[in-house]
């Protein structure tokens, strides 16, 4: 229920969400679909931070084991995204191949593929000959790789706004360009006040504030080890479609990843850039762009002589083990955290939305999310749940 006065807007709903990235907006969508009254508050436009500037990769390939149940749930949702929100968001199930040029990486990937098969990922190990045959555009200097046919990519510029439109049609109040300034619990319910003076209250609050999630949690005297990272991207001039799958490859502990979009441009990423939580801005680091460009030409030799036309970076929250913080607050009943996706939360977005709706409305979720326990670092120093992609998308 919403009442609008001359000076302030006041929202009273079942659930309030802070953060209009893919995690928050998908949560609003799934909650509204199940009949909950939802209000969401976003500082800028929905999907304008990490959720809108990412690589768009939808991979299960290479994910840490604790993320696989959620990632597979999300994979099913991506495969029917048109039916869910009435738009394909340029989703393409092109497959994803991780290539290896070192025996130790090949061994790690083989081990990963065995584990992934226990979860039904559909991972397929390929020899160098099979890679040359199936992906002739990849450099011949590879030992082999791991391919997952059910993975793909979507256009991140479209996804979060499209989910927001769908959530609004289901009755959710999605408030943009209105940063939440204060949030507290008054003993009965959560109350927030925004920079523009909007007020809202609800018995449940979702912290989907992305890289700013720990700052929001601090308003409830909770502390989480969230760092900030800035993955950075490059886009090439368009050329006839050649790259048939998303490809990634680790160099010096950091992944290089690339895909070609329908309009012909090649996107590739490898950071890091620099991010600033106070301004909400990220900047690319030129030297790292040049390094990534050199790797791009090395892995995809047909790029030699083509122009790279644009670059950017995005602000992202990173946890020590690169797994997100998802679950109920211990400090206060009714607060649920869902932030810190550490460079690979776009693919998880619809899955997180459905899981949050279950946590709120059913009190439990059917998806295993124990690995995301927000309090896991209270128990151990670090290190569990490492994926082959600790640093990147
Ligand atoms: C360049 C780049 C490439 C990436 N590539 C991939 C990829 O290929 N595949 C993949 O799976 N993931 C990828 N990621 C990661 C993915 O984009 C993120 O994990 C995901 O988008 C996080 O979503 P989110 O909703 O948690 O955060 P965000 O999208 O950051 O949303 C959080 C929102 O909260 C808002 N907010 C914060 N505080 C407040 C407040 N006080 N009041 C109101 N609003 C507030 C912010 O403005 C922001 O819009 C990439 C990230 C980047 C930056």
PDB file of C-alpha atoms in Angstrom, residues 170-295:
ATOM      1  CA  UNK A 170       2.863  -7.811 -10.967  1.00  0.00           C
ATOM      2  CA  UNK A 171       2.342  -4.892  -8.598  1.00  0.00           C
ATOM      3  CA  UNK A 172       5.820  -4.275  -7.152  1.00  0.00           C
ATOM      4  CA  UNK A 173       6.756  -0.669  -6.342  1.00  0.00           C
ATOM      5  CA  UNK A 174      10.188  -0.078  -7.819  1.00  0.00           C
ATOM      6  CA  UNK A 175      11.549   3.312  -6.875  1.00  0.00           C
ATOM      7  CA  UNK A 176      14.553   4.585  -8.826  1.00  0.00           C
ATOM      8  CA  UNK A 177      16.934   7.514  -8.274  1.00  0.00           C
ATOM      9  CA  UNK A 178      16.220   7.441  -4.550  1.00  0.00           C
ATOM     10  CA  UNK A 179      19.076   6.276  -2.316  1.00  0.00           C
ATOM     11  CA  UNK A 180      18.253   4.817   1.084  1.00  0.00           C
ATOM     12  CA  UNK A 181      19.904   7.052   3.664  1.00  0.00           C
ATOM     13  CA  UNK A 182      18.880   5.296   6.883  1.00  0.00           C
ATOM     14  CA  UNK A 183      17.486   1.892   7.721  1.00  0.00           C
ATOM     15  CA  UNK A 184      16.573   0.629  11.187  1.00  0.00           C
ATOM     16  CA  UNK A 185      14.214  -1.693  13.031  1.00  0.00           C
ATOM     17  CA  UNK A 186      11.783  -0.051  15.439  1.00  0.00           C
ATOM     18  CA  UNK A 187      11.021  -3.240  17.378  1.00  0.00           C
ATOM     19  CA  UNK A 188       8.050  -4.084  15.164  1.00  0.00           C
ATOM     20  CA  UNK A 189       9.185  -3.500  11.603  1.00  0.00           C
ATOM     21  CA  UNK A 190      11.948  -2.103   9.408  1.00  0.00           C
ATOM     22  CA  UNK A 191      11.833   1.552   8.526  1.00  0.00           C
ATOM     23  CA  UNK A 192      13.825   3.324   5.888  1.00  0.00           C
ATOM     24  CA  UNK A 193      14.195   6.896   4.787  1.00  0.00           C
ATOM     25  CA  UNK A 194      15.656   7.938   1.465  1.00  0.00           C
ATOM     26  CA  UNK A 195      17.661  10.938   0.321  1.00  0.00           C
ATOM     27  CA  UNK A 196      14.504  12.334  -1.307  1.00  0.00           C
ATOM     28  CA  UNK A 197      12.550  11.957   1.918  1.00  0.00           C
ATOM     29  CA  UNK A 198      10.612   8.854   0.887  1.00  0.00           C
ATOM     30  CA  UNK A 199       9.638   6.734   3.878  1.00  0.00           C
ATOM     31  CA  UNK A 200       8.827   3.055   3.899  1.00  0.00           C
ATOM     32  CA  UNK A 201       8.209   0.260   6.330  1.00  0.00           C
ATOM     33  CA  UNK A 202       7.852  -3.493   6.160  1.00  0.00           C
ATOM     34  CA  UNK A 203       8.335  -6.506   8.438  1.00  0.00           C
ATOM     35  CA  UNK A 204      10.973  -7.951   6.069  1.00  0.00           C
ATOM     36  CA  UNK A 205      14.020  -6.238   4.559  1.00  0.00           C
ATOM     37  CA  UNK A 206      16.268  -7.631   1.816  1.00  0.00           C
ATOM     38  CA  UNK A 207      19.806  -6.287   1.647  1.00  0.00           C
ATOM     39  CA  UNK A 208      20.586  -6.546  -2.067  1.00  0.00           C
ATOM     40  CA  UNK A 209      22.923  -3.559  -2.091  1.00  0.00           C
ATOM     41  CA  UNK A 210      25.715  -5.268  -4.048  1.00  0.00           C
ATOM     42  CA  UNK A 211      29.168  -3.854  -3.331  1.00  0.00           C
ATOM     43  CA  UNK A 212      27.491  -1.578  -0.750  1.00  0.00           C
ATOM     44  CA  UNK A 213      25.921  -4.549   1.098  1.00  0.00           C
ATOM     45  CA  UNK A 214      28.353  -4.427   4.013  1.00  0.00           C
ATOM     46  CA  UNK A 215      27.700  -0.695   4.460  1.00  0.00           C
ATOM     47  CA  UNK A 216      23.992  -1.367   4.699  1.00  0.00           C
ATOM     48  CA  UNK A 217      24.557  -4.257   7.112  1.00  0.00           C
ATOM     49  CA  UNK A 218      26.609  -1.891   9.299  1.00  0.00           C
ATOM     50  CA  UNK A 219      23.415   0.097   9.923  1.00  0.00           C
ATOM     51  CA  UNK A 220      22.265  -3.006  11.837  1.00  0.00           C
ATOM     52  CA  UNK A 221      25.656  -3.315  13.594  1.00  0.00           C
ATOM     53  CA  UNK A 222      26.656  -6.280  11.449  1.00  0.00           C
ATOM     54  CA  UNK A 223      30.097  -6.567   9.928  1.00  0.00           C
ATOM     55  CA  UNK A 224      31.015  -8.611   6.834  1.00  0.00           C
ATOM     56  CA  UNK A 225      34.400  -8.921   5.111  1.00  0.00           C
ATOM     57  CA  UNK A 226      33.380  -7.437   1.763  1.00  0.00           C
ATOM     58  CA  UNK A 227      36.036  -5.985  -0.490  1.00  0.00           C
ATOM     59  CA  UNK A 228      35.454  -4.020  -3.673  1.00  0.00           C
ATOM     60  CA  UNK A 229      36.661  -5.162  -7.076  1.00  0.00           C
ATOM     61  CA  UNK A 230      36.385  -3.727 -10.596  1.00  0.00           C
ATOM     62  CA  UNK A 231      36.274  -6.224 -13.441  1.00  0.00           C
ATOM     63  CA  UNK A 232      36.942  -4.434 -16.732  1.00  0.00           C
ATOM     64  CA  UNK A 233      35.731  -5.030 -20.272  1.00  0.00           C
ATOM     65  CA  UNK A 234      36.763  -4.248 -23.853  1.00  0.00           C
ATOM     66  CA  UNK A 235      34.626  -4.326 -26.995  1.00  0.00           C
ATOM     67  CA  UNK A 236      35.890  -4.679 -30.566  1.00  0.00           C
ATOM     68  CA  UNK A 237      34.519  -3.305 -33.795  1.00  0.00           C
ATOM     69  CA  UNK A 238      31.914  -5.673 -35.305  1.00  0.00           C
ATOM     70  CA  UNK A 239      32.847  -8.418 -37.752  1.00  0.00           C
ATOM     71  CA  UNK A 240      30.977 -11.374 -39.284  1.00  0.00           C
ATOM     72  CA  UNK A 241      29.908 -13.978 -36.729  1.00  0.00           C
ATOM     73  CA  UNK A 242      32.734 -16.387 -36.042  1.00  0.00           C
ATOM     74  CA  UNK A 243      32.987 -17.001 -32.280  1.00  0.00           C
ATOM     75  CA  UNK A 244      30.369 -19.627 -31.588  1.00  0.00           C
ATOM     76  CA  UNK A 245      30.858 -20.122 -27.837  1.00  0.00           C
ATOM     77  CA  UNK A 246      31.957 -18.162 -24.781  1.00  0.00           C
ATOM     78  CA  UNK A 247      35.576 -18.924 -24.045  1.00  0.00           C
ATOM     79  CA  UNK A 248      37.705 -18.392 -20.996  1.00  0.00           C
ATOM     80  CA  UNK A 249      41.248 -19.008 -20.021  1.00  0.00           C
ATOM     81  CA  UNK A 250      43.408 -18.224 -16.961  1.00  0.00           C
ATOM     82  CA  UNK A 251      46.611 -16.231 -17.339  1.00  0.00           C
ATOM     83  CA  UNK A 252      48.757 -15.537 -14.280  1.00  0.00           C
ATOM     84  CA  UNK A 253      45.920 -16.377 -11.895  1.00  0.00           C
ATOM     85  CA  UNK A 254      43.361 -14.149 -13.578  1.00  0.00           C
ATOM     86  CA  UNK A 255      40.800 -15.163 -16.181  1.00  0.00           C
ATOM     87  CA  UNK A 256      40.520 -13.803 -19.688  1.00  0.00           C
ATOM     88  CA  UNK A 257      37.009 -14.318 -21.137  1.00  0.00           C
ATOM     89  CA  UNK A 258      35.447 -13.502 -24.500  1.00  0.00           C
ATOM     90  CA  UNK A 259      32.276 -13.846 -26.539  1.00  0.00           C
ATOM     91  CA  UNK A 260      30.886 -12.402 -29.746  1.00  0.00           C
ATOM     92  CA  UNK A 261      27.476 -10.765 -29.594  1.00  0.00           C
ATOM     93  CA  UNK A 262      24.762 -10.972 -32.261  1.00  0.00           C
ATOM     94  CA  UNK A 263      25.669  -7.548 -33.666  1.00  0.00           C
ATOM     95  CA  UNK A 264      29.187  -8.840 -34.361  1.00  0.00           C
ATOM     96  CA  UNK A 265      31.267  -7.108 -31.682  1.00  0.00           C
ATOM     97  CA  UNK A 266      33.599  -9.198 -29.578  1.00  0.00           C
ATOM     98  CA  UNK A 267      33.492  -8.548 -25.841  1.00  0.00           C
ATOM     99  CA  UNK A 268      36.377  -9.546 -23.673  1.00  0.00           C
ATOM    100  CA  UNK A 269      37.297  -8.999 -20.069  1.00  0.00           C
ATOM    101  CA  UNK A 270      40.220  -9.268 -17.706  1.00  0.00           C
ATOM    102  CA  UNK A 271      40.890  -6.837 -14.913  1.00  0.00           C
ATOM    103  CA  UNK A 272      41.424  -5.444 -12.574  1.00  0.00           C
ATOM    104  CA  UNK A 273      40.209  -1.893 -12.811  1.00  0.00           C
ATOM    105  CA  UNK A 274      39.662   0.479  -9.868  1.00  0.00           C
ATOM    106  CA  UNK A 275      36.392   1.023  -8.048  1.00  0.00           C
ATOM    107  CA  UNK A 276      35.262   3.676  -5.608  1.00  0.00           C
ATOM    108  CA  UNK A 277      32.290   2.905  -3.371  1.00  0.00           C
ATOM    109  CA  UNK A 278      31.763   6.551  -2.406  1.00  0.00           C
ATOM    110  CA  UNK A 279      31.315   7.794  -5.965  1.00  0.00           C
ATOM    111  CA  UNK A 280      29.833   4.510  -7.215  1.00  0.00           C
ATOM    112  CA  UNK A 281      32.236   4.671 -10.164  1.00  0.00           C
ATOM    113  CA  UNK A 282      34.786   2.250 -11.566  1.00  0.00           C
ATOM    114  CA  UNK A 283      37.620   3.089 -13.950  1.00  0.00           C
ATOM    115  CA  UNK A 284      39.600   0.792 -16.171  1.00  0.00           C
ATOM    116  CA  UNK A 285      43.358   0.591 -15.688  1.00  0.00           C
ATOM    117  CA  UNK A 286      44.907   1.234 -19.125  1.00  0.00           C
ATOM    118  CA  UNK A 287      47.893  -1.094 -18.660  1.00  0.00           C
ATOM    119  CA  UNK A 288      45.548  -3.972 -17.806  1.00  0.00           C
ATOM    120  CA  UNK A 289      43.560  -3.199 -20.956  1.00  0.00           C
ATOM    121  CA  UNK A 290      46.691  -3.497 -23.049  1.00  0.00           C
ATOM    122  CA  UNK A 291      47.583  -6.762 -21.301  1.00  0.00           C
ATOM    123  CA  UNK A 292      44.086  -8.132 -21.911  1.00  0.00           C
ATOM    124  CA  UNK A 293      44.260  -7.048 -25.559  1.00  0.00           C
ATOM    125  CA  UNK A 294      47.557  -8.893 -26.021  1.00  0.00           C
ATOM    126  CA  UNK A 295      46.033 -12.034 -24.505  1.00  0.00           C
TER     127      UNK A 295
END
